[in-house]
Amino acid sequence: MQTLIKLYYKNVTADVIGPEHGITTELLNHLAEKTKPLIEQLNEHRKQGKTPYRDLPYDEKTPVKIRKLAAELKDRCENFVVLGIGGSALGNIALQTALNPYMNNLDDKQRKGARLFVFDNVDPDQLGSFLEWTSDRLDKTVFNVISKSGETAETASQFLIVRQMLLDRLGPDGFKKQIIATTDSSGGTLRRIVDETGLVSLEVPQGVGGRFSVLSSVGLLSAAVCGIDIDDLLAGARDMDKRVSDTDFFKNPAAINAAIHYHYYNHGKRSSVMMPYCHALKDFADWYRQLWAESLGKAQDLDGNEVHIGPTPIKALGTTDQHSQVQLYREGPNDKIFSFLEVENFGTKLKIGPAPDSAPQLGYLAGADLGKLLNSEKQATEYALLVNKRPCLTVLFPQVNANSIGQFIYLFEVTTSFVGALFNINTYDQPAVELGKKATFGLMGREGFEEIAGQIRPFTKIDEYYLV
Ligand code: PA5
């Protein structure tokens, strides 16, 4: 069902927060002039195949393959386990939190598909506890190891642990039956293992970086197996594609969103807070954090100048973080822009009960819908920030459903492309992450990484003088 999400930007204007911090009409027109050629440029890049993530919602083959696989797993998979990290996990987590009930994993009646567990860390206590629980249910548990490069140490180590457990408990055939690998189509260690062992596999599309891959087989398989309507999700992304391709700046929510963030970054507001007022959207703030940080935090621009650029994305949750962060947000430095996510209609109506006679002061809550309280708190917090001249944007969701989530994903992916274009940087690489990966290989003794291991060693040795 289509429900159009909208970006509301009045509360960044000078009319609302004054000329010192707000954007005047003249300035907005100037931003429109600057951004307009970039809309055309991004549309052109997309036509030239330079941004393949833009075409994921139009890929007809992958959803067919995924639906088929999900149908095959239906009767034999009670627990679906994603082993991945970064872009190979955050989208999966966000989709699940957004589109399945809060008690999904615990309540058989509420659950529409398999339980989902996503492991995006290498904490032995965490994984150990899970493996203990799952060891009696291995034949009903399917592991989806996701790694585009097929080389990431965290995912590789999880895979090797699970592989050994499956081989020991279920033998080679059982191992093959319980594992699905999602990786690059041609290269990498994981693809080699797939080819050698004949594992069932899906492909991470060429040229699509992890953080832009949620609408590919990376995010779609776990979604489908857990009962999420992937067709609606992709339809929502296609709907948004039309809007974010519009060369009229004032009709293009991604261009406006990006231009506003670009302006504020250049005017001392270098942190960008995403604050959903909806539990279901909370992990999309996490997803956004990675998308923004890895895409926009860069040392060099495209002309080779040293720029060390990038807004710091911060996640917060309403109302929870009103009681944790808002003091700082209102009275601390005016160095942030806020993006609220607001939902008009929650799926559940929950009426607040009557106040006891002894507490008539609670009577104002009695009979009200809990969703109304949540939205009132959002409006109240936004008002409080506006009084202190803090710029606020809101993404309005008529409802949270697969279609609106597809729109949201696409909106923020393309916004990221626009901000990257405005900063004149490479939005799609992550050289700084790669160095950390290589350093880990060195520390873990991987052949070929001895040099970097030698460089790290002095930093890892504890100097007792500084130990108190
Ligand atoms: O967005 C990215 O490219 C990264 O966050 C990767 O997704 C992350 O590092 C995991 O990489 P891989 O999927 O190759 O294991």
CSV table of C-alpha atoms and ligand atoms in Angstrom, one decimal:
chain,number,residue,atom,x,y,z
A,1,MET,CA,0.0,0.0,0.0
A,2,GLN,CA,1.5,3.3,-1.0
A,3,THR,CA,1.7,6.0,1.7
A,4,LEU,CA,3.8,8.9,0.6
A,5,ILE,CA,6.5,10.0,3.0
A,6,LYS,CA,7.3,13.8,3.1
A,7,LEU,CA,10.1,16.0,4.1
A,8,TYR,CA,9.1,19.0,6.1
A,9,TYR,CA,11.7,21.8,6.2
A,10,LYS,CA,9.9,24.9,7.4
A,11,ASN,CA,11.7,24.6,10.7
A,12,VAL,CA,15.1,25.3,9.3
A,13,THR,CA,14.0,28.6,7.8
A,14,ALA,CA,14.8,32.1,9.0
A,15,ASP,CA,11.1,32.8,9.5
A,16,VAL,CA,11.1,30.2,12.3
A,17,ILE,CA,14.5,30.3,13.9
A,18,GLY,CA,15.7,33.7,12.8
A,19,PRO,CA,18.3,34.9,10.3
A,20,GLU,CA,21.4,33.9,12.3
A,21,HIS,CA,20.7,30.2,12.3
A,22,GLY,CA,17.8,29.9,9.8
A,23,ILE,CA,17.9,29.7,6.0
A,24,THR,CA,16.4,32.7,4.2
A,25,THR,CA,14.4,32.5,1.0
A,26,GLU,CA,17.3,34.1,-0.8
A,27,LEU,CA,19.7,31.6,0.6
A,28,LEU,CA,17.5,28.6,-0.3
A,29,ASN,CA,17.3,29.9,-3.9
A,30,HIS,CA,21.0,30.1,-3.9
A,31,LEU,CA,21.3,26.5,-2.6
A,32,ALA,CA,18.8,25.5,-5.3
A,33,GLU,CA,21.0,27.0,-8.0
A,34,LYS,CA,24.0,25.2,-6.7
A,35,THR,CA,22.3,21.9,-6.4
A,36,LYS,CA,20.3,21.8,-9.6
A,37,PRO,CA,23.2,20.9,-11.9
A,38,LEU,CA,24.1,18.1,-9.5
A,39,ILE,CA,20.6,16.6,-9.9
A,40,GLU,CA,21.3,16.5,-13.6
A,41,GLN,CA,24.8,15.1,-13.0
A,42,LEU,CA,23.5,12.3,-10.7
A,43,ASN,CA,20.8,11.4,-13.2
A,44,GLU,CA,23.5,11.2,-15.8
A,45,HIS,CA,25.8,9.2,-13.6
A,46,ARG,CA,23.0,6.8,-13.0
A,47,LYS,CA,22.3,6.4,-16.7
A,48,GLN,CA,26.0,5.7,-17.3
A,49,GLY,CA,25.9,2.9,-14.7
A,50,LYS,CA,28.1,4.7,-12.2
A,51,THR,CA,25.7,4.3,-9.3
A,52,PRO,CA,24.2,0.8,-9.7
A,53,TYR,CA,22.5,1.0,-6.3
A,54,ARG,CA,20.0,3.3,-8.0
A,55,ASP,CA,18.8,0.4,-10.2
A,56,LEU,CA,18.3,-2.2,-7.5
A,57,PRO,CA,14.5,-1.6,-7.1
A,58,TYR,CA,14.1,-2.4,-10.8
A,59,ASP,CA,16.0,-5.7,-10.7
A,60,GLU,CA,13.4,-8.3,-11.5
A,61,LYS,CA,15.5,-11.5,-11.2
A,62,THR,CA,16.7,-11.2,-7.6
A,63,PRO,CA,13.3,-10.9,-6.0
A,64,VAL,CA,12.1,-14.0,-7.9
A,65,LYS,CA,15.2,-16.0,-6.8
A,66,ILE,CA,14.7,-14.7,-3.2
A,67,ARG,CA,11.0,-15.6,-3.0
A,68,LYS,CA,11.8,-19.1,-4.3
A,69,LEU,CA,14.5,-19.6,-1.7
A,70,ALA,CA,12.3,-18.2,1.0
A,71,ALA,CA,9.5,-20.6,0.0
A,72,GLU,CA,11.9,-23.5,0.1
A,73,LEU,CA,13.0,-22.5,3.6
A,74,LYS,CA,9.5,-22.0,4.9
A,75,ASP,CA,9.0,-25.3,6.5
A,76,ARG,CA,12.5,-26.1,7.7
A,77,CYS,CA,13.7,-22.7,8.9
A,78,GLU,CA,12.5,-21.5,12.3
A,79,ASN,CA,15.6,-19.4,13.0
A,80,PHE,CA,17.3,-17.3,10.3
A,81,VAL,CA,20.7,-16.1,11.3
A,82,VAL,CA,22.6,-13.4,9.5
A,83,LEU,CA,26.4,-13.4,9.9
A,84,GLY,CA,27.7,-10.0,8.6
A,85,ILE,CA,28.8,-6.6,9.6
A,86,GLY,CA,28.4,-3.0,8.6
A,87,GLY,CA,26.5,-2.8,5.3
A,88,SER,CA,26.1,-6.5,5.4
A,89,ALA,CA,24.0,-6.3,8.6
A,90,LEU,CA,22.6,-2.9,9.5
A,91,GLY,CA,19.9,-2.9,6.8
A,92,ASN,CA,18.8,-6.4,7.8
A,93,ILE,CA,18.4,-5.3,11.4
A,94,ALA,CA,16.6,-2.1,10.5
A,95,LEU,CA,14.1,-3.8,8.2
A,96,GLN,CA,13.3,-6.3,10.9
A,97,THR,CA,12.8,-3.7,13.6
A,98,ALA,CA,10.7,-1.5,11.3
A,99,LEU,CA,8.5,-4.1,9.7
A,100,ASN,CA,8.0,-6.9,12.2
A,101,PRO,CA,6.4,-6.8,15.6
A,102,TYR,CA,8.5,-5.9,18.6
A,103,MET,CA,8.0,-9.4,20.1
A,104,ASN,CA,8.7,-11.1,16.7
A,105,ASN,CA,11.3,-13.6,18.0
A,106,LEU,CA,9.4,-14.5,21.1
A,107,ASP,CA,5.7,-14.7,20.1
A,108,ASP,CA,4.8,-17.5,17.6
A,109,LYS,CA,1.4,-15.8,17.1
A,110,GLN,CA,2.8,-12.5,16.1
A,111,ARG,CA,5.5,-13.9,13.9
A,112,LYS,CA,4.9,-14.2,10.1
A,113,GLY,CA,8.1,-16.0,9.2
A,114,ALA,CA,11.3,-17.2,10.8
A,115,ARG,CA,12.9,-15.6,13.9
A,116,LEU,CA,15.8,-13.4,12.9
A,117,PHE,CA,19.1,-13.1,14.6
A,118,VAL,CA,21.8,-10.8,13.3
A,119,PHE,CA,25.4,-11.2,14.5
A,120,ASP,CA,27.5,-8.1,13.6
A,121,ASN,CA,30.2,-8.5,16.2
A,122,VAL,CA,32.7,-11.0,17.4
A,123,ASP,CA,31.9,-11.0,21.0
A,124,PRO,CA,32.5,-14.6,22.3
A,125,ASP,CA,30.0,-14.3,25.1
A,126,GLN,CA,27.2,-13.1,22.8
A,127,LEU,CA,27.8,-15.6,20.0
A,128,GLY,CA,28.5,-18.4,22.5
A,129,SER,CA,25.2,-17.9,24.3
A,130,PHE,CA,23.4,-18.0,21.0
A,131,LEU,CA,25.2,-21.1,19.8
A,132,GLU,CA,24.3,-22.9,23.0
A,133,TRP,CA,20.7,-22.1,22.5
A,134,THR,CA,20.7,-23.0,18.8
A,135,SER,CA,22.7,-26.3,19.2
A,136,ASP,CA,19.5,-28.2,19.9
A,137,ARG,CA,17.7,-26.6,16.9
A,138,LEU,CA,20.4,-26.7,14.2
A,139,ASP,CA,18.2,-28.5,11.7
A,140,LYS,CA,15.7,-25.7,12.0
A,141,THR,CA,18.3,-22.9,11.8
A,142,VAL,CA,19.6,-21.5,8.6
A,143,PHE,CA,22.7,-19.3,8.6
A,144,ASN,CA,23.1,-16.6,5.9
A,145,VAL,CA,26.8,-15.5,5.8
A,146,ILE,CA,26.9,-12.1,4.1
A,147,SER,CA,30.2,-10.5,3.0
A,148,LYS,CA,30.6,-8.6,-0.3
A,149,SER,CA,34.4,-8.9,-0.1
A,150,GLY,CA,34.3,-12.3,1.4
A,151,GLU,CA,37.4,-11.3,3.4
A,152,THR,CA,36.1,-9.5,6.5
A,153,ALA,CA,37.7,-11.0,9.6
A,154,GLU,CA,34.5,-10.7,11.8
A,155,THR,CA,32.2,-12.5,9.3
A,156,ALA,CA,34.9,-15.0,8.3
A,157,SER,CA,35.5,-16.0,11.9
A,158,GLN,CA,31.7,-16.4,12.7
A,159,PHE,CA,31.4,-18.5,9.5
A,160,LEU,CA,34.3,-20.7,10.5
A,161,ILE,CA,32.8,-21.3,14.0
A,162,VAL,CA,29.4,-22.1,12.6
A,163,ARG,CA,30.8,-24.2,9.8
A,164,GLN,CA,32.7,-26.4,12.2
A,165,MET,CA,29.7,-26.8,14.4
A,166,LEU,CA,27.5,-27.8,11.5
A,167,LEU,CA,30.1,-30.2,10.2
A,168,ASP,CA,30.5,-31.8,13.6
A,169,ARG,CA,26.8,-32.0,14.3
A,170,LEU,CA,25.2,-32.5,11.0
A,171,GLY,CA,28.0,-33.7,8.7
A,172,PRO,CA,28.9,-32.2,5.2
A,173,ASP,CA,25.4,-32.5,3.8
A,174,GLY,CA,23.8,-30.9,6.8
A,175,PHE,CA,26.4,-28.1,6.6
A,176,LYS,CA,25.5,-27.4,3.0
A,177,LYS,CA,21.8,-27.5,3.8
A,178,GLN,CA,21.9,-25.0,6.6
A,179,ILE,CA,24.2,-22.3,5.0
A,180,ILE,CA,23.4,-19.7,2.4
A,181,ALA,CA,26.2,-17.4,1.3
A,182,THR,CA,25.7,-13.9,-0.1
A,183,THR,CA,28.9,-12.5,-1.6
A,184,ASP,CA,30.5,-11.1,-4.7
A,185,SER,CA,29.6,-12.9,-7.9
A,186,SER,CA,33.1,-13.6,-9.0
A,187,GLY,CA,35.9,-12.9,-6.5
A,188,GLY,CA,36.8,-13.3,-2.9
A,189,THR,CA,37.4,-16.1,-0.5
A,190,LEU,CA,33.8,-16.7,0.3
A,191,ARG,CA,32.9,-17.1,-3.3
A,192,ARG,CA,35.7,-19.6,-3.7
A,193,ILE,CA,34.3,-21.6,-0.7
A,194,VAL,CA,30.9,-21.5,-2.3
A,195,ASP,CA,32.3,-22.8,-5.6
A,196,GLU,CA,34.3,-25.5,-3.9
A,197,THR,CA,31.6,-26.8,-1.6
A,198,GLY,CA,28.5,-26.1,-3.7
A,199,LEU,CA,26.8,-23.9,-1.1
A,200,VAL,CA,23.6,-22.2,-2.1
A,201,SER,CA,24.5,-18.6,-2.8
A,202,LEU,CA,23.2,-15.2,-3.7
A,203,GLU,CA,25.2,-12.3,-5.3
A,204,VAL,CA,26.0,-8.9,-4.0
A,205,PRO,CA,25.6,-6.8,-7.2
A,206,GLN,CA,28.7,-5.4,-8.8
A,207,GLY,CA,29.5,-1.8,-7.8
A,208,VAL,CA,27.1,-1.6,-4.9
A,209,GLY,CA,28.8,-0.9,-1.6
A,210,GLY,CA,27.7,-2.5,1.6
A,211,ARG,CA,25.9,0.6,2.9
A,212,PHE,CA,23.9,1.0,-0.3
A,213,SER,CA,23.0,-2.7,-0.6
A,214,VAL,CA,19.9,-3.2,1.6
A,215,LEU,CA,17.6,-3.4,-1.4
A,216,SER,CA,19.8,-6.2,-2.9
A,217,SER,CA,20.0,-9.8,-2.0
A,218,VAL,CA,21.9,-8.6,1.1
A,219,GLY,CA,18.8,-7.2,2.8
A,220,LEU,CA,16.0,-8.9,0.9
A,221,LEU,CA,16.6,-12.5,1.8
A,222,SER,CA,16.3,-12.2,5.6
A,223,ALA,CA,13.4,-9.8,5.1
A,224,ALA,CA,11.5,-12.3,2.9
A,225,VAL,CA,12.3,-15.3,5.1
A,226,CYS,CA,11.0,-13.3,8.1
A,227,GLY,CA,7.7,-12.4,6.4
A,228,ILE,CA,8.4,-8.9,5.1
A,229,ASP,CA,6.8,-7.9,1.8
A,230,ILE,CA,9.8,-7.3,-0.4
A,231,ASP,CA,7.8,-6.3,-3.4
A,232,ASP,CA,6.2,-3.4,-1.5
A,233,LEU,CA,9.6,-2.4,-0.2
A,234,LEU,CA,11.0,-2.2,-3.7
A,235,ALA,CA,7.8,-0.5,-5.0
A,236,GLY,CA,8.3,2.2,-2.4
A,237,ALA,CA,11.9,2.7,-3.5
A,238,ARG,CA,10.8,3.1,-7.1
A,239,ASP,CA,8.1,5.6,-6.1
A,240,MET,CA,10.8,7.7,-4.3
A,241,ASP,CA,13.2,7.3,-7.3
A,242,LYS,CA,10.8,9.4,-9.4
A,243,ARG,CA,10.8,12.1,-6.8
A,244,VAL,CA,14.6,12.2,-6.2
A,245,SER,CA,15.3,12.3,-9.9
A,246,ASP,CA,13.1,15.4,-10.4
A,247,THR,CA,15.3,18.2,-11.8
A,248,ASP,CA,13.0,20.8,-10.1
A,249,PHE,CA,15.0,21.3,-6.8
A,250,PHE,CA,11.8,22.3,-4.9
A,251,LYS,CA,10.1,19.1,-5.8
A,252,ASN,CA,13.1,16.9,-5.0
A,253,PRO,CA,13.2,15.9,-1.3
A,254,ALA,CA,16.7,14.4,-1.5
A,255,ALA,CA,18.2,17.5,-3.2
A,256,ILE,CA,16.5,19.8,-0.6
A,257,ASN,CA,17.6,17.5,2.3
A,258,ALA,CA,21.1,17.4,1.0
A,259,ALA,CA,21.4,21.1,0.3
A,260,ILE,CA,20.2,22.0,3.8
A,261,HIS,CA,22.7,19.6,5.4
A,262,TYR,CA,25.4,21.0,3.2
A,263,HIS,CA,24.6,24.5,4.2
A,264,TYR,CA,24.6,23.8,7.8
A,265,TYR,CA,27.9,21.8,7.7
A,266,ASN,CA,29.5,24.9,6.2
A,267,HIS,CA,28.0,27.1,8.8
A,268,GLY,CA,29.2,25.4,12.0
A,269,LYS,CA,26.5,22.7,12.4
A,270,ARG,CA,28.7,19.7,11.8
A,271,SER,CA,26.6,17.1,13.6
A,272,SER,CA,23.4,15.6,12.2
A,273,VAL,CA,21.1,14.0,14.7
A,274,MET,CA,18.5,11.5,13.4
A,275,MET,CA,15.8,11.1,16.0
A,276,PRO,CA,12.9,8.8,15.2
A,277,TYR,CA,9.8,9.1,17.4
A,278,CYS,CA,8.9,5.5,16.7
A,279,HIS,CA,10.5,2.4,18.0
A,280,ALA,CA,10.1,0.6,14.7
A,281,LEU,CA,12.3,3.2,13.0
A,282,LYS,CA,15.1,3.3,15.7
A,283,ASP,CA,17.5,1.0,13.8
A,284,PHE,CA,17.1,3.0,10.7
A,285,ALA,CA,18.9,5.8,12.6
A,286,ASP,CA,21.7,3.3,13.0
A,287,TRP,CA,21.6,2.4,9.3
A,288,TYR,CA,21.7,6.1,8.5
A,289,ARG,CA,24.7,6.6,10.8
A,290,GLN,CA,26.8,4.2,8.8
A,291,LEU,CA,25.5,5.4,5.4
A,292,TRP,CA,26.4,9.0,6.3
A,293,ALA,CA,29.7,8.3,8.1
A,294,GLU,CA,31.3,6.0,5.6
A,295,SER,CA,30.1,7.8,2.6
A,296,LEU,CA,30.8,11.4,3.7
A,297,GLY,CA,33.7,11.2,6.0
A,298,LYS,CA,36.7,11.7,3.6
A,299,ALA,CA,40.2,13.0,3.7
A,300,GLN,CA,40.4,14.1,0.1
A,301,ASP,CA,38.1,15.7,-2.4
A,302,LEU,CA,37.8,14.5,-6.0
A,303,ASP,CA,40.5,17.0,-7.1
A,304,GLY,CA,43.0,15.6,-4.6
A,305,ASN,CA,42.7,18.4,-2.1
A,306,GLU,CA,43.1,17.5,1.6
A,307,VAL,CA,39.6,18.4,3.0
A,308,HIS,CA,38.9,16.1,6.0
A,309,ILE,CA,35.3,16.6,5.5
A,310,GLY,CA,32.1,15.0,6.9
A,311,PRO,CA,29.2,15.6,9.1
A,312,THR,CA,29.0,13.5,12.3
A,313,PRO,CA,25.8,11.5,12.2
A,314,ILE,CA,24.2,10.9,15.7
A,315,LYS,CA,21.3,8.6,16.5
A,316,ALA,CA,18.8,9.4,19.1
A,317,LEU,CA,15.4,8.0,19.9
A,318,GLY,CA,12.3,9.9,21.0
A,319,THR,CA,11.1,10.0,23.6
A,320,THR,CA,13.8,7.9,25.3
A,321,ASP,CA,16.6,10.3,24.6
A,322,GLN,CA,14.7,13.4,25.6
A,323,HIS,CA,15.7,12.2,29.1
A,324,SER,CA,19.3,11.7,28.0
A,325,GLN,CA,20.3,14.1,25.3
A,326,VAL,CA,17.9,17.0,24.9
A,327,GLN,CA,19.5,19.1,27.7
A,328,LEU,CA,22.6,19.2,25.5
A,329,TYR,CA,20.8,19.6,22.3
A,330,ARG,CA,18.9,22.7,23.6
A,331,GLU,CA,21.5,24.4,25.7
A,332,GLY,CA,24.8,23.1,24.5
A,333,PRO,CA,26.5,24.4,21.4
A,334,ASN,CA,24.2,25.2,18.5
A,335,ASP,CA,26.2,22.9,16.2
A,336,LYS,CA,23.6,20.3,15.1
A,337,ILE,CA,20.8,19.9,12.7
A,338,PHE,CA,18.0,17.6,13.7
A,339,SER,CA,16.0,15.2,11.5
A,340,PHE,CA,13.0,13.8,13.3
A,341,LEU,CA,11.1,10.8,12.0
A,342,GLU,CA,7.4,11.1,12.8
A,343,VAL,CA,4.6,8.6,12.2
A,344,GLU,CA,1.1,9.8,11.8
A,345,ASN,CA,-0.7,6.5,12.3
A,346,PHE,CA,0.7,3.7,14.4
A,347,GLY,CA,-0.6,0.3,13.8
A,348,THR,CA,-1.8,-0.1,17.3
A,349,LYS,CA,-4.2,2.1,19.3
A,350,LEU,CA,-3.4,1.9,23.0
A,351,LYS,CA,-5.7,3.9,25.2
A,352,ILE,CA,-4.2,5.2,28.5
A,353,GLY,CA,-6.3,4.0,31.5
A,354,PRO,CA,-8.1,6.3,34.0
A,355,ALA,CA,-6.2,8.0,36.8
A,356,PRO,CA,-6.8,6.6,40.3
A,357,ASP,CA,-8.8,8.9,42.6
A,358,SER,CA,-5.6,9.5,44.6
A,359,ALA,CA,-3.8,10.9,41.5
A,360,PRO,CA,-6.2,13.3,39.8
A,361,GLN,CA,-3.2,15.2,38.4
A,362,LEU,CA,-2.7,12.2,36.0
A,363,GLY,CA,-6.2,12.8,34.6
A,364,TYR,CA,-4.9,14.7,31.6
A,365,LEU,CA,-3.5,11.4,30.3
A,366,ALA,CA,-6.6,9.3,30.9
A,367,GLY,CA,-8.3,8.1,27.7
A,368,ALA,CA,-5.7,9.5,25.4
A,369,ASP,CA,-4.0,7.3,22.8
A,370,LEU,CA,-0.4,6.4,23.5
A,371,GLY,CA,0.6,7.3,19.9
A,372,LYS,CA,-0.8,10.8,20.5
A,373,LEU,CA,1.4,11.2,23.5
A,374,LEU,CA,4.4,10.1,21.5
A,375,ASN,CA,3.7,12.6,18.7
A,376,SER,CA,2.9,15.4,21.2
A,377,GLU,CA,6.3,14.7,22.8
A,378,LYS,CA,7.9,15.1,19.4
A,379,GLN,CA,6.2,18.4,18.8
A,380,ALA,CA,7.1,19.6,22.2
A,381,THR,CA,10.7,18.7,21.8
A,382,GLU,CA,10.9,20.2,18.4
A,383,TYR,CA,9.3,23.4,19.8
A,384,ALA,CA,11.8,23.5,22.6
A,385,LEU,CA,14.7,23.2,20.1
A,386,LEU,CA,13.2,25.9,17.9
A,387,VAL,CA,12.9,28.3,20.8
A,388,ASN,CA,16.7,27.8,21.1
A,389,LYS,CA,17.1,28.4,17.4
A,390,ARG,CA,18.1,24.8,16.5
A,391,PRO,CA,17.2,23.8,12.9
A,392,CYS,CA,14.8,20.9,12.6
A,393,LEU,CA,13.7,18.7,9.7
A,394,THR,CA,11.0,16.1,9.9
A,395,VAL,CA,10.4,13.1,7.7
A,396,LEU,CA,6.7,12.4,8.0
A,397,PHE,CA,5.5,8.8,7.6
A,398,PRO,CA,1.7,8.4,7.2
A,399,GLN,CA,2.4,4.9,8.4
A,400,VAL,CA,5.3,2.5,8.7
A,401,ASN,CA,4.9,-0.2,6.2
A,402,ALA,CA,7.1,-1.9,3.6
A,403,ASN,CA,6.3,0.8,1.0
A,404,SER,CA,7.1,3.8,3.1
A,405,ILE,CA,10.3,2.1,4.4
A,406,GLY,CA,11.4,1.5,0.7
A,407,GLN,CA,10.8,5.2,0.1
A,408,PHE,CA,12.8,6.2,3.2
A,409,ILE,CA,15.8,4.0,2.3
A,410,TYR,CA,15.9,5.4,-1.2
A,411,LEU,CA,15.4,9.0,0.0
A,412,PHE,CA,18.4,8.8,2.3
A,413,GLU,CA,20.6,6.9,-0.1
A,414,VAL,CA,20.1,9.5,-2.8
A,415,THR,CA,20.4,12.3,-0.2
A,416,THR,CA,23.8,10.9,0.6
A,417,SER,CA,24.8,10.9,-3.0
A,418,PHE,CA,23.8,14.6,-3.2
A,419,VAL,CA,25.7,15.6,-0.1
A,420,GLY,CA,28.8,13.8,-1.5
A,421,ALA,CA,28.4,15.6,-4.8
A,422,LEU,CA,28.1,18.9,-3.0
A,423,PHE,CA,31.2,18.1,-1.0
A,424,ASN,CA,32.9,17.0,-4.3
A,425,ILE,CA,34.1,13.7,-2.7
A,426,ASN,CA,33.9,10.0,-3.6
A,427,THR,CA,30.8,8.9,-1.7
A,428,TYR,CA,31.2,5.3,-2.5
A,429,ASP,CA,34.6,4.3,-1.2
A,430,GLN,CA,35.8,3.7,2.4
A,431,PRO,CA,39.6,3.7,2.4
A,432,ALA,CA,39.8,4.3,6.2
A,433,VAL,CA,37.8,1.2,7.0
A,434,GLU,CA,40.0,-0.9,4.7
A,435,LEU,CA,43.1,0.1,6.6
A,436,GLY,CA,41.6,-1.2,9.9
A,437,LYS,CA,40.6,-4.5,8.1
A,438,LYS,CA,44.2,-4.9,6.9
A,439,ALA,CA,45.6,-4.1,10.3
A,440,THR,CA,43.4,-6.8,11.9
A,441,PHE,CA,44.7,-9.3,9.3
A,442,GLY,CA,48.3,-8.3,10.4
A,443,LEU,CA,47.5,-8.7,14.1
A,444,MET,CA,45.9,-12.1,13.5
A,445,GLY,CA,49.0,-13.3,11.6
A,446,ARG,CA,47.6,-13.5,8.1
A,447,GLU,CA,50.3,-14.1,5.5
A,448,GLY,CA,51.1,-11.1,3.4
A,449,PHE,CA,50.3,-8.6,6.1
A,450,GLU,CA,53.5,-8.9,8.1
A,451,GLU,CA,54.6,-5.3,7.3
A,452,ILE,CA,51.5,-3.7,8.7
A,453,ALA,CA,51.7,-6.0,11.7
A,454,GLY,CA,55.2,-4.6,12.4
A,455,GLN,CA,53.9,-1.1,12.1
A,456,ILE,CA,51.1,-1.7,14.6
A,457,ARG,CA,53.1,-3.5,17.2
A,458,PRO,CA,54.6,-0.4,18.9
A,459,PHE,CA,51.0,0.9,19.4
A,460,THR,CA,49.8,-2.3,20.9
A,461,LYS,CA,52.5,-2.6,23.5
A,462,ILE,CA,51.4,-1.3,26.9
A,463,ASP,CA,53.8,1.3,28.4
A,464,GLU,CA,53.5,0.7,32.1
A,465,TYR,CA,54.5,4.4,32.8
A,466,TYR,CA,51.1,5.4,31.6
A,467,LEU,CA,49.1,2.7,33.3
A,468,VAL,CA,47.5,3.9,36.5
B,1,PA5,O1,29.5,-0.2,3.6
B,1,PA5,C1,30.5,-0.9,3.5
B,1,PA5,O2,31.1,-1.1,2.4
B,1,PA5,C2,31.1,-1.6,4.7
B,1,PA5,O3,30.5,-1.2,5.9
B,1,PA5,C3,30.9,-3.1,4.5
B,1,PA5,O4,29.6,-3.4,4.4
B,1,PA5,C4,31.5,-3.8,5.8
B,1,PA5,O5,32.8,-3.4,6.0
B,1,PA5,C5,31.5,-5.3,5.6
B,1,PA5,O6,32.1,-5.7,4.4
B,1,PA5,P1,31.9,-7.1,3.7
B,1,PA5,O7,30.5,-7.1,3.2
B,1,PA5,O8,32.8,-7.1,2.5
B,1,PA5,O9,32.2,-8.2,4.7
